[in-house]
CSV table of C-alpha atoms in Angstrom, one decimal:
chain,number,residue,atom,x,y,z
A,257,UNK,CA,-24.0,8.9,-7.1
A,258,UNK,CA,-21.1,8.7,-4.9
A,259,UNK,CA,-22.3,9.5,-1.0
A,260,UNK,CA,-19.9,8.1,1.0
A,261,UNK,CA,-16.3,9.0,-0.3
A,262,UNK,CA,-13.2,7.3,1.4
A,263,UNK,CA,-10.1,8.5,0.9
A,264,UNK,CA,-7.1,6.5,2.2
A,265,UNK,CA,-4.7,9.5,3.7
A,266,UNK,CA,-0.9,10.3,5.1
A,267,UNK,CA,-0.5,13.5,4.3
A,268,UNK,CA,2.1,12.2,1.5
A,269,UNK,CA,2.1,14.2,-1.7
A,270,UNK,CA,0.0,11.3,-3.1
A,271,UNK,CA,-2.8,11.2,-0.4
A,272,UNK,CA,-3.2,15.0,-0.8
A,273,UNK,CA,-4.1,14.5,-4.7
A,274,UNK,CA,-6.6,11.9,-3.5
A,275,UNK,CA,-8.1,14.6,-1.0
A,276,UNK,CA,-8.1,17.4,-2.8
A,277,UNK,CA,-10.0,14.8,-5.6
A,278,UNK,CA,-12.4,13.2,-2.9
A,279,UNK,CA,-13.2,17.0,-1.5
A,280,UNK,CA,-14.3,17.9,-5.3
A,281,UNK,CA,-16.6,14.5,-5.6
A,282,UNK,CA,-18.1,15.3,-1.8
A,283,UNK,CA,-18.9,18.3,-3.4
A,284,UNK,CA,-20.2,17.4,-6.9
A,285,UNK,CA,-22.0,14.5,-4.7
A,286,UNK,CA,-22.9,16.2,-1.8
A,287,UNK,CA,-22.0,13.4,-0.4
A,288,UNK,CA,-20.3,12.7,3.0
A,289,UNK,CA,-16.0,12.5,3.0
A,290,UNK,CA,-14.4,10.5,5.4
A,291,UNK,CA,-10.3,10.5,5.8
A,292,UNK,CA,-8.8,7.3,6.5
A,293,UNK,CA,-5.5,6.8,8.1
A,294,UNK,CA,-3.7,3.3,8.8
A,295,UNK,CA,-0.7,3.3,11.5
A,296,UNK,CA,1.2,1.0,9.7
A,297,UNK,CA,2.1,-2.1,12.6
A,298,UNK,CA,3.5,-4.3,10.3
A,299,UNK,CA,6.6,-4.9,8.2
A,300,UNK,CA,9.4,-2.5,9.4
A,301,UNK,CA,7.4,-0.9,11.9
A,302,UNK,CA,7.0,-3.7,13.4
A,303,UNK,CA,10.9,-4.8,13.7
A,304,UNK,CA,11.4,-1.3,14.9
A,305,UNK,CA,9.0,-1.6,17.6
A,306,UNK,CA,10.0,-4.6,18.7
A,307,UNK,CA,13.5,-4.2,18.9
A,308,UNK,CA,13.0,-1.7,21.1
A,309,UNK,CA,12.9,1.6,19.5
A,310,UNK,CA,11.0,4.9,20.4
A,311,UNK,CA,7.6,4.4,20.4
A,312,UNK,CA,7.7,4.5,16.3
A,313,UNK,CA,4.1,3.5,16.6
A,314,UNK,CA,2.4,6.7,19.5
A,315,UNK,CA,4.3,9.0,16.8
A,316,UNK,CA,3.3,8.1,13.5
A,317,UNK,CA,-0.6,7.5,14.9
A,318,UNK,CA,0.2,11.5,16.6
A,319,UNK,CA,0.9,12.6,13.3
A,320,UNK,CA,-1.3,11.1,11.0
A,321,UNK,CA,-4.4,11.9,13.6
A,322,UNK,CA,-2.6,15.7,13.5
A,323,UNK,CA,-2.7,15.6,9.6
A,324,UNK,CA,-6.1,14.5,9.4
A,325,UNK,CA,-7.9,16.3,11.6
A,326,UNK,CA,-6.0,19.8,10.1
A,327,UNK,CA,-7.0,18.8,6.3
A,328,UNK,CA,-11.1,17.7,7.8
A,329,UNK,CA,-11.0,21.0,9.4
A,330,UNK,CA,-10.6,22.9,5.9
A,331,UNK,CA,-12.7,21.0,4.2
A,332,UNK,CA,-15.4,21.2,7.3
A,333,UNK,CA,-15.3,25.1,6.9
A,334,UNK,CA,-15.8,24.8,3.1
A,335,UNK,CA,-19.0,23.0,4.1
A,336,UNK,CA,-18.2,19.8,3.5
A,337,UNK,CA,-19.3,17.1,5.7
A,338,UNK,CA,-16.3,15.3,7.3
A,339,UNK,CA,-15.8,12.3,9.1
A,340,UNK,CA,-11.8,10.9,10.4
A,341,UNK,CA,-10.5,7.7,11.3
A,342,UNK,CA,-7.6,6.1,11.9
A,343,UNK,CA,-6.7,2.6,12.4
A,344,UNK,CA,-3.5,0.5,13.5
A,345,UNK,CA,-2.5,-2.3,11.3
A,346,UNK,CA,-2.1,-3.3,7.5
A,347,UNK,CA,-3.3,-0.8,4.9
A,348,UNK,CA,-5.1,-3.2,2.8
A,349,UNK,CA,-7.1,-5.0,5.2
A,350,UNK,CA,-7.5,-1.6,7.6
A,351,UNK,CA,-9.1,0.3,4.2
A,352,UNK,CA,-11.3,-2.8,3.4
A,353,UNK,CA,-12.9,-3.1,6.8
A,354,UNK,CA,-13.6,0.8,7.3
A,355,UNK,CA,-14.9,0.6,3.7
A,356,UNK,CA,-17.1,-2.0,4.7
A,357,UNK,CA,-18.0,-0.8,7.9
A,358,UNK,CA,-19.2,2.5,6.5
A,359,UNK,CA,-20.9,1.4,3.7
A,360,UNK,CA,-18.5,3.7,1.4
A,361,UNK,CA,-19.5,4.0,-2.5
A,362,UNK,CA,-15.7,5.3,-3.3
A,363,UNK,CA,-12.3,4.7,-2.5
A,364,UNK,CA,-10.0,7.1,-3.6
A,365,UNK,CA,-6.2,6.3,-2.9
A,366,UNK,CA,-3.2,8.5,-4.0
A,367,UNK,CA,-0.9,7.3,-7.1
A,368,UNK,CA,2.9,6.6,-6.0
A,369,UNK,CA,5.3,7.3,-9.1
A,370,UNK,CA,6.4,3.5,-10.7
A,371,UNK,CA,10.3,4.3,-10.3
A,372,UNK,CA,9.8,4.1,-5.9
A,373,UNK,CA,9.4,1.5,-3.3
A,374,UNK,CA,6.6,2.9,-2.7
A,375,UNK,CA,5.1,1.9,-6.1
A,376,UNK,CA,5.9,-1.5,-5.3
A,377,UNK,CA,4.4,-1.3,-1.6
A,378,UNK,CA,1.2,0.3,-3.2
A,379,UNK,CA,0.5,-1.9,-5.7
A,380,UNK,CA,0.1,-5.3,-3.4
A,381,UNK,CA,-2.3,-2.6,-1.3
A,382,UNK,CA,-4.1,-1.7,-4.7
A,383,UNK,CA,-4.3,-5.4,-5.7
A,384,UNK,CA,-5.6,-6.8,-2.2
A,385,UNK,CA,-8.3,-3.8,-2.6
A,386,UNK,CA,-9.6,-4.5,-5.7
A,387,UNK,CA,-10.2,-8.5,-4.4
A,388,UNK,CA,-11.6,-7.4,-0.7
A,389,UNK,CA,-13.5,-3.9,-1.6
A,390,UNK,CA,-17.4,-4.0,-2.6
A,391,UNK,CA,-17.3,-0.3,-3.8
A,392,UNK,CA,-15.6,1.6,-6.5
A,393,UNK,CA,-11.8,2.6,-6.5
A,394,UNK,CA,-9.9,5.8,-7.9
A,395,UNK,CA,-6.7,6.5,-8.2
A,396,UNK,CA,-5.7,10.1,-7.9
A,397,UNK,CA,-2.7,11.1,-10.3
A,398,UNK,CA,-1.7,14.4,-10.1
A,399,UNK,CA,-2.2,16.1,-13.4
């Protein structure tokens, strides 16, 4: 059904039900996960960058390379097959075009409670997904 299962990650509480979700359809599937990170270069990042702060940027792109390489390494020795990438840019159009690229059948993003920013950040990401995507999307709520 599903063999080529993207999941949109950060290593937020969010992105981890969305992983630990995408690892059980990989499995159910045996289909192929790949972990997709965005270094986010717009909005505040962006002001921060330019304004001359530590290199925002080089560190959140360290960590989120960090956090997904850790979370496809215990998946790889559960014998799943893994692939990472990350990207620099704006979530919504960064997901679409590794979607596309890959051919993925599933994107699976984490839910952000409705009562945070984050909800409202999301939701414009969720809504330019479901206009520019080809494939399926799920989202992960934690149960």
């Amino acid at each position: 059904m599903f063999q080529k299962i993207l999941v949109a990650y950060d290593s937020s509480p969010s992105s981890e039900t969305a992983l630990s979700q995408g690892g059980e359809l990989a499995r159910l599937c045996q289909g192929e996960l790949h972990l997709f990170g965005v270094i986010v270069s717009t909005g505040g990042m962006a002001i921060g960058q330019a304004a001359g702060a530590e290199d925002m940027l080089g560190q959140e792109g360290n960590a989120i390379r960090s956090s997904l390489e850790d979370s496809a390494g215990k998946l790889r020795a559960e014998g799943l097959r893994v692939v990472t990438q990350t990207a620099e840019g704006s979530p919504a159009e960064e997901i679409a075009r590794y979607a596309l690229q890959t051919g993925a059948d599933l994107l699976i993003i984490g839910h952000i409670p409705h009562f945070s920013l984050g909800h409202w950040l999301q939701g414009s990401v969720a809504k330019a997904l479901l206009r520019e995507l080809p494939c399926s999307i799920l989202v992960a709520k934690e149960c």
